[in-house]
JSON list of C-alpha atoms in Angstrom, two decimals:
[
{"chain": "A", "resi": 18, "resn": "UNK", "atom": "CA", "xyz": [-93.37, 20.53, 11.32]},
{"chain": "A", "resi": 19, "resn": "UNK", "atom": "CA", "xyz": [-91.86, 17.83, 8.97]},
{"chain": "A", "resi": 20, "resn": "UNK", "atom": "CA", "xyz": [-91.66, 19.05, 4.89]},
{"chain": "A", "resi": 21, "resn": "UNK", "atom": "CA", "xyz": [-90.74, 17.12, 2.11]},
{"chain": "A", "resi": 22, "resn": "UNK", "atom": "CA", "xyz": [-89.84, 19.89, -0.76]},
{"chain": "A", "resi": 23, "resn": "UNK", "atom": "CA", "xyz": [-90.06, 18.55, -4.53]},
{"chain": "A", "resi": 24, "resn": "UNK", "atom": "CA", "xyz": [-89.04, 20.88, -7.01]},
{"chain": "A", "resi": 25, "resn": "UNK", "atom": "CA", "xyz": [-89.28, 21.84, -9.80]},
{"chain": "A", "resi": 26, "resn": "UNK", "atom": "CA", "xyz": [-93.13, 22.73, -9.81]},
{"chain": "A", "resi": 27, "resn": "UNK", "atom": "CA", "xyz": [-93.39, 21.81, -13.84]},
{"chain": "A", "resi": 28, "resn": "UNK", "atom": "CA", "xyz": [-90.93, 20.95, -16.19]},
{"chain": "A", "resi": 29, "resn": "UNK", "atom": "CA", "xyz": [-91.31, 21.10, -20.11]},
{"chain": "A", "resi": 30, "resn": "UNK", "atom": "CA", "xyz": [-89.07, 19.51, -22.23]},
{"chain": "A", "resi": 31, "resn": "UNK", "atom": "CA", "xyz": [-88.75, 17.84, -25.83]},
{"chain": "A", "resi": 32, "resn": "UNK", "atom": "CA", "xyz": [-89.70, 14.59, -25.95]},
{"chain": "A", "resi": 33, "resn": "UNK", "atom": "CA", "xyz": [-86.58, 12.00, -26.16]},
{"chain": "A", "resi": 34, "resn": "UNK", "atom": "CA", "xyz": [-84.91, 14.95, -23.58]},
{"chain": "A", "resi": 35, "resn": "UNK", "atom": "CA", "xyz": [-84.29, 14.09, -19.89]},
{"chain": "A", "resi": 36, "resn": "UNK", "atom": "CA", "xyz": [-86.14, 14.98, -16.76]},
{"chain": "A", "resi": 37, "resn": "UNK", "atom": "CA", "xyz": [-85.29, 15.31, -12.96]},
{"chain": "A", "resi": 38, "resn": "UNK", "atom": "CA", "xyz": [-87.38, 15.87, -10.06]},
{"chain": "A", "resi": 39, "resn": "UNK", "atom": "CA", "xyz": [-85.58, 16.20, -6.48]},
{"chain": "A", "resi": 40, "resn": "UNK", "atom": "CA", "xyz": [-87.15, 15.69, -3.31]},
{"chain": "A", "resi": 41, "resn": "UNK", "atom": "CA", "xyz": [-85.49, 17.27, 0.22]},
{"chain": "A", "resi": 42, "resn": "UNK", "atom": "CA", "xyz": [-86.86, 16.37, 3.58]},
{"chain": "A", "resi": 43, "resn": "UNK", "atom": "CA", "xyz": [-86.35, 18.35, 6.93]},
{"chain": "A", "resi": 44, "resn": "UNK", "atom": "CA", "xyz": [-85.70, 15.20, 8.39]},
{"chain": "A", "resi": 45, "resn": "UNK", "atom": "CA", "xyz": [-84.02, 12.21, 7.81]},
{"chain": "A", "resi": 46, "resn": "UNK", "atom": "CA", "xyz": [-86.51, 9.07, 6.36]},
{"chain": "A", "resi": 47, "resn": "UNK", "atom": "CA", "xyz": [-86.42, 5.69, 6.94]},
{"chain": "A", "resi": 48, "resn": "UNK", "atom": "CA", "xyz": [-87.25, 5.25, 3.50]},
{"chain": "A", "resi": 49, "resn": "UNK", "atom": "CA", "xyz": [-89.07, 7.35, 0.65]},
{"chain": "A", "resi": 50, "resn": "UNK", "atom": "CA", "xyz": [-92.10, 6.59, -2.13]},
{"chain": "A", "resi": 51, "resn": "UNK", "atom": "CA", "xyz": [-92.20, 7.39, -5.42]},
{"chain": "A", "resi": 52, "resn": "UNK", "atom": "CA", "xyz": [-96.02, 7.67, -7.29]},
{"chain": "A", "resi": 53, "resn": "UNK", "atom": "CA", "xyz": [-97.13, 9.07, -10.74]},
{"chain": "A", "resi": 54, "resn": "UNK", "atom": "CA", "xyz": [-100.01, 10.24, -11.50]},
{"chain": "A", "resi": 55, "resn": "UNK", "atom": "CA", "xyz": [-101.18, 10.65, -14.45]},
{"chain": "A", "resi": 56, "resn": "UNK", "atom": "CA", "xyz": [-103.48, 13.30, -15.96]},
{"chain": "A", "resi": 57, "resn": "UNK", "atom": "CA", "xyz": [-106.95, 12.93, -14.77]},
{"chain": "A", "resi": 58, "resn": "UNK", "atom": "CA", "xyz": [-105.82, 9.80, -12.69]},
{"chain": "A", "resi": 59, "resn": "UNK", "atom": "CA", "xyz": [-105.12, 9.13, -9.62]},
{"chain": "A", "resi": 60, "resn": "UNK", "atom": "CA", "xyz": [-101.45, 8.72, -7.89]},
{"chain": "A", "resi": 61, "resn": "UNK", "atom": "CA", "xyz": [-99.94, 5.29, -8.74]},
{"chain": "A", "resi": 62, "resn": "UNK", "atom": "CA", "xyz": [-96.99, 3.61, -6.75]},
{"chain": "A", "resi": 63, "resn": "UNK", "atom": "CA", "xyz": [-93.58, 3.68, -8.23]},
{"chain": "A", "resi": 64, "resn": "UNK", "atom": "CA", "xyz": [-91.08, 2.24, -6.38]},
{"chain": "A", "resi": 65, "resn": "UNK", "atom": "CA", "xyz": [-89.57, 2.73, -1.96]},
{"chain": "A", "resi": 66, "resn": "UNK", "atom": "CA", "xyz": [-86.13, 3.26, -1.27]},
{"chain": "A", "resi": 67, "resn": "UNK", "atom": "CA", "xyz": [-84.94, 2.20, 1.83]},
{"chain": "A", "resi": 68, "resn": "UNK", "atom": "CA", "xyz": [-80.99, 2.15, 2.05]},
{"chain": "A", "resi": 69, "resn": "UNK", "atom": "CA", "xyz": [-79.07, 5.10, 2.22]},
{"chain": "A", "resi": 70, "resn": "UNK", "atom": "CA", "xyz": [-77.35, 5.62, -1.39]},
{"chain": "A", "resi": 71, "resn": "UNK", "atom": "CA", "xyz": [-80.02, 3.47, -2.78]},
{"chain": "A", "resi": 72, "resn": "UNK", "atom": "CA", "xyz": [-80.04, 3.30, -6.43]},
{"chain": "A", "resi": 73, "resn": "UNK", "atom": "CA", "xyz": [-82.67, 1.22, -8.40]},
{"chain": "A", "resi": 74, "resn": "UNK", "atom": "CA", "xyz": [-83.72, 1.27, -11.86]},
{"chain": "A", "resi": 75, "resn": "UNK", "atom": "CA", "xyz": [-87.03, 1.01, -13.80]},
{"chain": "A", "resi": 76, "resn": "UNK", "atom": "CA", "xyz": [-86.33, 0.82, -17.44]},
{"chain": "A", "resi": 77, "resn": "UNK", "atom": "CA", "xyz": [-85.73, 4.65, -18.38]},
{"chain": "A", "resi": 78, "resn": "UNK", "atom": "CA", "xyz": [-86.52, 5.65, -14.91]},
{"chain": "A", "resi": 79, "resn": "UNK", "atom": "CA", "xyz": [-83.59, 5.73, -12.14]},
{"chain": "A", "resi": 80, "resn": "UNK", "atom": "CA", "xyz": [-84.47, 6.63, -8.41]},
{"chain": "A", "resi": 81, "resn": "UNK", "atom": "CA", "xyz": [-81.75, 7.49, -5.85]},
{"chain": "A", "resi": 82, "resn": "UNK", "atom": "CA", "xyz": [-81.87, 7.66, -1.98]},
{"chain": "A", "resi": 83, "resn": "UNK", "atom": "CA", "xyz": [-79.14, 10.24, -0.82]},
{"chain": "A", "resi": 84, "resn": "UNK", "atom": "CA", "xyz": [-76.79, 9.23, 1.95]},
{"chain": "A", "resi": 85, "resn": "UNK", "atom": "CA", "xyz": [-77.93, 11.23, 4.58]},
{"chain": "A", "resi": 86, "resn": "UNK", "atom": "CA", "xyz": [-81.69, 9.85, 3.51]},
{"chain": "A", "resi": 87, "resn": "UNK", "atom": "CA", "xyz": [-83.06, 13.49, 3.48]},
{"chain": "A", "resi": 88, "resn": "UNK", "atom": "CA", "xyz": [-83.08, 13.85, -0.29]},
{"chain": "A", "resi": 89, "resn": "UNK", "atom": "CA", "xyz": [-83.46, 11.60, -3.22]},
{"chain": "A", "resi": 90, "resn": "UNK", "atom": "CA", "xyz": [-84.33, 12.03, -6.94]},
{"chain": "A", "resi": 91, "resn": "UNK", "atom": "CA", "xyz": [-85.87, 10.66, -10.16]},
{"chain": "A", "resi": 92, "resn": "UNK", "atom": "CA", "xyz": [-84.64, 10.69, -13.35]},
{"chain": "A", "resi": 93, "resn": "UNK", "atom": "CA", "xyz": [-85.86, 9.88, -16.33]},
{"chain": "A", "resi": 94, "resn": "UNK", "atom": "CA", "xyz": [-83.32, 9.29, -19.74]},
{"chain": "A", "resi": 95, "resn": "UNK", "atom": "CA", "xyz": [-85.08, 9.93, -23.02]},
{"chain": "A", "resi": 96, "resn": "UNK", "atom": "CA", "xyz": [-89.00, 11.05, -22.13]},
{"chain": "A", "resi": 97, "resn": "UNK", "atom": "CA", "xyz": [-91.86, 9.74, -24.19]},
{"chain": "A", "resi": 98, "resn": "UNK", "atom": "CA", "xyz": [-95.11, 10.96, -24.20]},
{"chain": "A", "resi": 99, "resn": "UNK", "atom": "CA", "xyz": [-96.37, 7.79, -21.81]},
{"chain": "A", "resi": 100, "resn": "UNK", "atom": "CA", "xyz": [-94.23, 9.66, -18.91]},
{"chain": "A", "resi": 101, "resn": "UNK", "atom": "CA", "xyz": [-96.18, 13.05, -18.83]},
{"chain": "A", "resi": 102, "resn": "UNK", "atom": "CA", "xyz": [-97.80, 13.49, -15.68]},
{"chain": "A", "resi": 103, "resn": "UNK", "atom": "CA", "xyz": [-97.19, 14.00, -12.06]},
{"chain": "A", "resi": 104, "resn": "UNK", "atom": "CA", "xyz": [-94.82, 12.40, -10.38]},
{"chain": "A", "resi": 105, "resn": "UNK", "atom": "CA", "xyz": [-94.80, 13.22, -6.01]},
{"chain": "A", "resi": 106, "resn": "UNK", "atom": "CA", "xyz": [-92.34, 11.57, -3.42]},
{"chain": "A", "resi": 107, "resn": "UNK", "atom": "CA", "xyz": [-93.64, 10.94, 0.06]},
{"chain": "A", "resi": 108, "resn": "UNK", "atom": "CA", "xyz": [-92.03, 9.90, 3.52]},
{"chain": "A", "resi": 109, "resn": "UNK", "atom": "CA", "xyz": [-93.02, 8.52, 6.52]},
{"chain": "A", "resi": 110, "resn": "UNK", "atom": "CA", "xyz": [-94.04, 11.41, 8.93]},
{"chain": "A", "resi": 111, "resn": "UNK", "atom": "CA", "xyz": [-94.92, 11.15, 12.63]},
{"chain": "A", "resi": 112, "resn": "UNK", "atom": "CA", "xyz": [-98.12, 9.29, 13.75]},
{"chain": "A", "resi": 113, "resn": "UNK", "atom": "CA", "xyz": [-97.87, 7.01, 10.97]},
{"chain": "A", "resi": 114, "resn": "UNK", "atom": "CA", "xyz": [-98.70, 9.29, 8.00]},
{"chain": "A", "resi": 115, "resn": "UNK", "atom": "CA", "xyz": [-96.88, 9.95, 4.50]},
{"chain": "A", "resi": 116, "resn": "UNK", "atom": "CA", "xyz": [-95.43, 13.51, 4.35]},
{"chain": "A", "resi": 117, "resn": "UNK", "atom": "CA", "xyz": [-95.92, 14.07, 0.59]},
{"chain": "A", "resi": 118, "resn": "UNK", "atom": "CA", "xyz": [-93.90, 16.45, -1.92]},
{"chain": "A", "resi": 119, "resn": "UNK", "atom": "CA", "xyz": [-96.09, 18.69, -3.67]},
{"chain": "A", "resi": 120, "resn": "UNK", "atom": "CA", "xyz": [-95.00, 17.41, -6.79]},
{"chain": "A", "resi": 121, "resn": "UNK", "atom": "CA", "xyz": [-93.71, 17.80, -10.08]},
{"chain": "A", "resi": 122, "resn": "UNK", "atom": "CA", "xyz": [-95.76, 18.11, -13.45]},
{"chain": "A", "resi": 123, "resn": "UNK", "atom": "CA", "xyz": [-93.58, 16.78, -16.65]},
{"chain": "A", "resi": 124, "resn": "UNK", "atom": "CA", "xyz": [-94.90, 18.04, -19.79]},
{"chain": "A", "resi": 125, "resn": "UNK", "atom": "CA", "xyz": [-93.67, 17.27, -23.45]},
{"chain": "A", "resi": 126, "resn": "UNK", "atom": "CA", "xyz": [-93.59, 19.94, -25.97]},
{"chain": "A", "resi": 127, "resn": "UNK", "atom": "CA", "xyz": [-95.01, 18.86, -29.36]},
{"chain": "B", "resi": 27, "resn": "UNK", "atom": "CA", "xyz": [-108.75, -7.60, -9.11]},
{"chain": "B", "resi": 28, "resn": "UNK", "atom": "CA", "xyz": [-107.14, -5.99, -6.09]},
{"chain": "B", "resi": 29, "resn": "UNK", "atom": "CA", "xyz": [-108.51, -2.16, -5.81]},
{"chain": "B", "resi": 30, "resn": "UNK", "atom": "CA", "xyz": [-110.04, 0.64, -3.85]},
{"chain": "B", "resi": 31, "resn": "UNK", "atom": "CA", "xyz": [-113.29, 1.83, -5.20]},
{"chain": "B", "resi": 32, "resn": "UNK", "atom": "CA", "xyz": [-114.72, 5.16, -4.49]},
{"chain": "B", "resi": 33, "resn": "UNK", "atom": "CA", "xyz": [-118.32, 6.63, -5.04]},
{"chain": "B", "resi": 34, "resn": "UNK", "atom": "CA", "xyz": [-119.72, 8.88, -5.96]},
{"chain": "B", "resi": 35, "resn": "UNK", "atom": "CA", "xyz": [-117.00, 9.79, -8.72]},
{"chain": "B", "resi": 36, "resn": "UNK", "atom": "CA", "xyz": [-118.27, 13.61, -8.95]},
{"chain": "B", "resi": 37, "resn": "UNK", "atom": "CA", "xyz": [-120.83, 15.58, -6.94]},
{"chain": "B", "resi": 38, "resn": "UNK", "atom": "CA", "xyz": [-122.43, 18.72, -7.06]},
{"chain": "B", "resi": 39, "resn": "UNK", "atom": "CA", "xyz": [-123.75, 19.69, -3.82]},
{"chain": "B", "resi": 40, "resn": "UNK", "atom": "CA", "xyz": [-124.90, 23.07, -1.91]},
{"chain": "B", "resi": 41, "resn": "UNK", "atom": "CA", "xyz": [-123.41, 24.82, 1.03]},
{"chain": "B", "resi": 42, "resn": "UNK", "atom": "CA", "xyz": [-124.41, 22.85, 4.20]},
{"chain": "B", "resi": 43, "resn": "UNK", "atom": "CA", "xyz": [-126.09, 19.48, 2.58]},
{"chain": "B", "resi": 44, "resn": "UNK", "atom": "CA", "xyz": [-124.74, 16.54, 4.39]},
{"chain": "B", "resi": 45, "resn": "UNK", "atom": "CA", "xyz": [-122.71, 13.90, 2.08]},
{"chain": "B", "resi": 46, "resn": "UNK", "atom": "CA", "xyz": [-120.60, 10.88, 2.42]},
{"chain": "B", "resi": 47, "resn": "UNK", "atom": "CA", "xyz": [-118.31, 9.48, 0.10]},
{"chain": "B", "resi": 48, "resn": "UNK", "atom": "CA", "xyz": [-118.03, 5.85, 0.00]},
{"chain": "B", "resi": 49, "resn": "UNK", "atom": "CA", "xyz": [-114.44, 4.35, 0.15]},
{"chain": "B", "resi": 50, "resn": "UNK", "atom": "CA", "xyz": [-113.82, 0.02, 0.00]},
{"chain": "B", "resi": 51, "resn": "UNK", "atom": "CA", "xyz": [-110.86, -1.90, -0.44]},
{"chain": "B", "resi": 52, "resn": "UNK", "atom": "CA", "xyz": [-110.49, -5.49, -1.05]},
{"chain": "B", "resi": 53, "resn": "UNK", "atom": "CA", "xyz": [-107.57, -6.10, -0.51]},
{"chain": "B", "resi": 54, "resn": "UNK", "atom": "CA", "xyz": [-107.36, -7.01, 3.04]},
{"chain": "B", "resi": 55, "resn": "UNK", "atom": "CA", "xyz": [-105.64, -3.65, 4.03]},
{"chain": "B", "resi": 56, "resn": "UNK", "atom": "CA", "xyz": [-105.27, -2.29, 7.46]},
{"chain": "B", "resi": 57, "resn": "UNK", "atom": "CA", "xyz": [-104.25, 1.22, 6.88]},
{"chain": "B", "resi": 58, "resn": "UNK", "atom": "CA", "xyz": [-106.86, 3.45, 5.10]},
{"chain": "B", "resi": 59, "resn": "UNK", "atom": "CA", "xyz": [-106.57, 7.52, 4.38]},
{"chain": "B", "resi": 60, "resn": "UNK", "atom": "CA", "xyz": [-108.15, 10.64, 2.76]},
{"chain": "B", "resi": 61, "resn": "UNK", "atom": "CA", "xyz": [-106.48, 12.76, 0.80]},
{"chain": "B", "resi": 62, "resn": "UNK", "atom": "CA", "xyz": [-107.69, 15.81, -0.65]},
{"chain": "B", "resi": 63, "resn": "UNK", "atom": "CA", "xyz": [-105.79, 17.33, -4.03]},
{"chain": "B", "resi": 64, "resn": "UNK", "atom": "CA", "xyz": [-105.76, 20.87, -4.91]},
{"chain": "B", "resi": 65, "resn": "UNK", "atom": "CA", "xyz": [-104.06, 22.83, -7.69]},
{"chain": "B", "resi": 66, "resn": "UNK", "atom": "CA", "xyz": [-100.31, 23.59, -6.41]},
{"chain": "B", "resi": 67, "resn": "UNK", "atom": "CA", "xyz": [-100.56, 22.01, -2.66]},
{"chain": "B", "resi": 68, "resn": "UNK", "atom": "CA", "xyz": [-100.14, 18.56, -3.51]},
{"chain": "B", "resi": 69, "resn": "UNK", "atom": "CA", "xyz": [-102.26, 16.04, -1.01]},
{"chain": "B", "resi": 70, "resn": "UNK", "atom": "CA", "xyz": [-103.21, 16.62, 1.86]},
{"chain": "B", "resi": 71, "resn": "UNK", "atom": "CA", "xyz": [-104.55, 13.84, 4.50]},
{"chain": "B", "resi": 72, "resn": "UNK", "atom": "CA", "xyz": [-107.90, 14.82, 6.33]},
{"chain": "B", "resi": 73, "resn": "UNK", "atom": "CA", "xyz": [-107.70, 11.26, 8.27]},
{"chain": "B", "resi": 74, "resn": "UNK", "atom": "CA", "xyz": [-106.14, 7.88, 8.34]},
{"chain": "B", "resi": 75, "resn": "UNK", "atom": "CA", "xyz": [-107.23, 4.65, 10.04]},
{"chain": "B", "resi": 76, "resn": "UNK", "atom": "CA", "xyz": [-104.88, 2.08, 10.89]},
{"chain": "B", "resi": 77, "resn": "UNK", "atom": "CA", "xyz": [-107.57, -0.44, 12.12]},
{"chain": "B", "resi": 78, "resn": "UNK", "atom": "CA", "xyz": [-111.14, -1.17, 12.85]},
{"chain": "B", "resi": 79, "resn": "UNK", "atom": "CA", "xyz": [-112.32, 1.68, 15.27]},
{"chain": "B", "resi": 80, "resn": "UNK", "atom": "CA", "xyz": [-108.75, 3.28, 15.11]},
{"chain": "B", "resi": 81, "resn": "UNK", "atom": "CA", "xyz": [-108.61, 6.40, 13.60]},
{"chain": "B", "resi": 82, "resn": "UNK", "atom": "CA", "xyz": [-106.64, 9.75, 13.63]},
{"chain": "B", "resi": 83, "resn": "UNK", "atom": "CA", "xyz": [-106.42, 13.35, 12.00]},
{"chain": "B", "resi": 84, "resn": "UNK", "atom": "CA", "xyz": [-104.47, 14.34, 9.50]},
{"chain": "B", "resi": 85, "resn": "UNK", "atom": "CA", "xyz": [-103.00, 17.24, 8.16]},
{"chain": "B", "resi": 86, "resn": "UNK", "atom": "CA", "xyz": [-106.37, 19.19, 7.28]},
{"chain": "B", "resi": 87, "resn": "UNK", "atom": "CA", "xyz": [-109.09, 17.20, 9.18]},
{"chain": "B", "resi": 88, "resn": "UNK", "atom": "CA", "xyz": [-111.45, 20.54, 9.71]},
{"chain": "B", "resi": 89, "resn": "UNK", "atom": "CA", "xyz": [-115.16, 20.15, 8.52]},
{"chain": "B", "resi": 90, "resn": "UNK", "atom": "CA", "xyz": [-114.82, 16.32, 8.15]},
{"chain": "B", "resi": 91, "resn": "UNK", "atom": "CA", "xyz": [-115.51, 12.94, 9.56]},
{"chain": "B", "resi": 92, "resn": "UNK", "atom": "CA", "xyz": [-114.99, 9.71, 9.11]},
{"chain": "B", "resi": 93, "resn": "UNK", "atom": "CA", "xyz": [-115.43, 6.11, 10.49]},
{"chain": "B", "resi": 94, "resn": "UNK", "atom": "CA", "xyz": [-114.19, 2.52, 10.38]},
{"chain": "B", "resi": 95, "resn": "UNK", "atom": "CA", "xyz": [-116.53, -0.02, 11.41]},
{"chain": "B", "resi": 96, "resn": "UNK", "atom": "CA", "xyz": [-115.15, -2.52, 9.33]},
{"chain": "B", "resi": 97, "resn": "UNK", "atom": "CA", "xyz": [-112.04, -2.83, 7.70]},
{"chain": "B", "resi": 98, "resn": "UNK", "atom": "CA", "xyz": [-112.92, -2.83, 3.88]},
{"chain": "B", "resi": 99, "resn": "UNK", "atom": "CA", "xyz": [-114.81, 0.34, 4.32]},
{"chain": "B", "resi": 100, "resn": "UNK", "atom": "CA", "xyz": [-113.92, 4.03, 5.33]},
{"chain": "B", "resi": 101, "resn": "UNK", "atom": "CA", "xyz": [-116.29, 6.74, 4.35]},
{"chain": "B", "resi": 102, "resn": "UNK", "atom": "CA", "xyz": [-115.70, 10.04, 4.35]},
{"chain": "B", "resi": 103, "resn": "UNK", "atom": "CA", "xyz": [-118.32, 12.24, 5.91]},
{"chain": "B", "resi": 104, "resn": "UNK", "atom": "CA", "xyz": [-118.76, 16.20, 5.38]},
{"chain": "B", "resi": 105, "resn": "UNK", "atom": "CA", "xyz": [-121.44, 16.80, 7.68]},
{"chain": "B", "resi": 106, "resn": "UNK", "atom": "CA", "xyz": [-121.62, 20.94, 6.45]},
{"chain": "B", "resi": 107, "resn": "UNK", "atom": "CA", "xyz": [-120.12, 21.28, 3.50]},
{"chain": "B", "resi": 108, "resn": "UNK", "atom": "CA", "xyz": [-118.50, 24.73, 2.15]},
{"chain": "B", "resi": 109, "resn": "UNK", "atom": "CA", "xyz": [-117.29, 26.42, -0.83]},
{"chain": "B", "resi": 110, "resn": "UNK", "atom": "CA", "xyz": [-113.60, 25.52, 0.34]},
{"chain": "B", "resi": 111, "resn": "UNK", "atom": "CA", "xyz": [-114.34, 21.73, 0.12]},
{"chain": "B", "resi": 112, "resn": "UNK", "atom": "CA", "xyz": [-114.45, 21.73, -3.76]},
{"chain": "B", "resi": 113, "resn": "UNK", "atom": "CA", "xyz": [-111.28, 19.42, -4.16]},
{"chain": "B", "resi": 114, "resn": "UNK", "atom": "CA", "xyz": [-110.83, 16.36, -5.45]},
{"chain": "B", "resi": 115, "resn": "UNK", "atom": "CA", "xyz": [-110.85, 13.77, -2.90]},
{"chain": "B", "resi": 116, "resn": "UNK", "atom": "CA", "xyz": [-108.53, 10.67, -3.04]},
{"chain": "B", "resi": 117, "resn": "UNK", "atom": "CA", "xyz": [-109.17, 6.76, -0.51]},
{"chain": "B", "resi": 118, "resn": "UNK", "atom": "CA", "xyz": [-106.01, 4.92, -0.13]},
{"chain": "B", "resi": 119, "resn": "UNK", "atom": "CA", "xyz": [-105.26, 1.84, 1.51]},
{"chain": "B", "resi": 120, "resn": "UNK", "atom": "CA", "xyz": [-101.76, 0.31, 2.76]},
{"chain": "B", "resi": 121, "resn": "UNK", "atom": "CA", "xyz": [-101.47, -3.23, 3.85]},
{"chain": "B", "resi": 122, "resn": "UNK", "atom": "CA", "xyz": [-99.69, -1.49, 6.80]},
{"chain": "B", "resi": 123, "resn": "UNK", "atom": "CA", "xyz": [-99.01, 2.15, 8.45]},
{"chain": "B", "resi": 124, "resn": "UNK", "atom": "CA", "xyz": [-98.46, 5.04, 5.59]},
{"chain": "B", "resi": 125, "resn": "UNK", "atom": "CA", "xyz": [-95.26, 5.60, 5.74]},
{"chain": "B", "resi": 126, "resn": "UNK", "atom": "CA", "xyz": [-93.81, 1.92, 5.31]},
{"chain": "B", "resi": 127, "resn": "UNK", "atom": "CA", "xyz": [-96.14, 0.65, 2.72]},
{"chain": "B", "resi": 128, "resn": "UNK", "atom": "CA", "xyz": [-97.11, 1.24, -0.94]},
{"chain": "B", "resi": 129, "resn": "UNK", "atom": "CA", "xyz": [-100.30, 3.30, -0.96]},
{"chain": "B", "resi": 130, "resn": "UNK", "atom": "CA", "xyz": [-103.14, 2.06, -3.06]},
{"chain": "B", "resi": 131, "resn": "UNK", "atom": "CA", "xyz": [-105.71, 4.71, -4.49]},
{"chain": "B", "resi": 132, "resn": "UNK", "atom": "CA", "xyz": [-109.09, 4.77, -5.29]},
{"chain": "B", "resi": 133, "resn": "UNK", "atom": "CA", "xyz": [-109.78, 6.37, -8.57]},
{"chain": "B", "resi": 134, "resn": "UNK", "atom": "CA", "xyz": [-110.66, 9.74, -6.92]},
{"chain": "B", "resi": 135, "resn": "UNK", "atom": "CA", "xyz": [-113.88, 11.87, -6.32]},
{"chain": "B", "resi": 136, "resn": "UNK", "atom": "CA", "xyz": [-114.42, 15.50, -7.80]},
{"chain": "B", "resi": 137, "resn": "UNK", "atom": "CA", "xyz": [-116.54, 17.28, -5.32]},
{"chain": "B", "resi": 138, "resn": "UNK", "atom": "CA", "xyz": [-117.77, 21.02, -6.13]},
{"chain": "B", "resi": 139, "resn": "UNK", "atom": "CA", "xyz": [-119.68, 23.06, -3.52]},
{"chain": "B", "resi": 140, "resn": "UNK", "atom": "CA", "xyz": [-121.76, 25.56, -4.23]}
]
């Protein structure tokens, strides 16, 4: 059936470093969500990309739909503590649902 | 203030007492889901609902229920609960189908079976 892989599983790094999350589908989307959640919280909306090549900015946080619109990616420049938590991208399966990555945890080291 | 409210927020229960979990949105939604959350798998969706009287498995819809008789509410019904249904349990709502929408959650419930 239809996957959406997110990887990686965790990620530690230094706060003021940069993190990455990538997200492959086994089929092309018509567009993909991005939600946080943070810890003890539930999953939050971030942003959709629609357009294939899609590129669209929230402050430190840049999200990118690939071209083929079976991948896309977040990155975030410069972490600070507010970002730790989950952060899952999800795509529109068959019979209406939301495939969903399995996510991936950004930590900060003190 | 739009939101999706969820109760209980925790439960203890034992193997095989009937519960329901109350989801409600006010936000005029259509689409409403389930999710369960477990350590390394992500969410899953037990059911969705994409109107009154409309609704559909999901991905891991074994040992549950649920209903829609109106469209604010869509509780979640384990009508034997086991040991494997300790998760933590997650309502959203969509102002239209899952995949073309922003999801909205509710703040979650922690269920432990015993």
């Amino acid at each position: 059936g239809q996957q959406v892989m997110q990887i990686p599983q965790y990620q530690h790094v230094q706060e003021g470093e940069d993190f990455t999350t990538y997200c492959n589908s086994s089929t092309t989307l018509s567009n993909i969500q991005w939600y946080k959640q943070r810890p003890g919280g539930h999953p939050v909306f971030l942003i959709q990309l629609v357009k294939s090549g899609e590129v669209k900015k929230q402050k430190r946080l840049t999200f990118q739909f690939g071209e083929a619109k079976k991948n896309s990616s977040l990155h975030i420049t410069a972490t600070q503590t507010t970002d730790v938590g989950t952060y899952f991208c999800a795509g529109p399966g068959s019979n209406y649902q939301l495939i969903w990555g399995a996510g991936t945890k950004l930590i900060i080291k003190p | 203030e739009a939101q999706v409210t969820q109760n209980p927020r925790y439960l203890i229960t034992v193997t095989g007492k009937k519960l329901t979990v109350t989801c409600s949105q006010n936000m005029n939604h259509e689409y409403m889901s389930w999710y369960r959350q477990d350590p390394g798998l992500g969410l899953r969706q037990i059911y969705y609902s994409m109107n009154v009287e409309v609704t559909d498995k999901g991905d891991v819809p074994e040992g549950y229920k649920v209903s829609r008789k109106e469209k604010r509410n869509f509780p979640l019904i384990l009508e034997s609960p086991s040991p494997n249904q300790t998760s933590l349990y997650f309502c959203a709502s969509s102002l239209g189908t899952g995949g073309s929408h922003a999801q909205y959650f509710g703040p979650g419930t922690r269920l432990l079976v015993l």
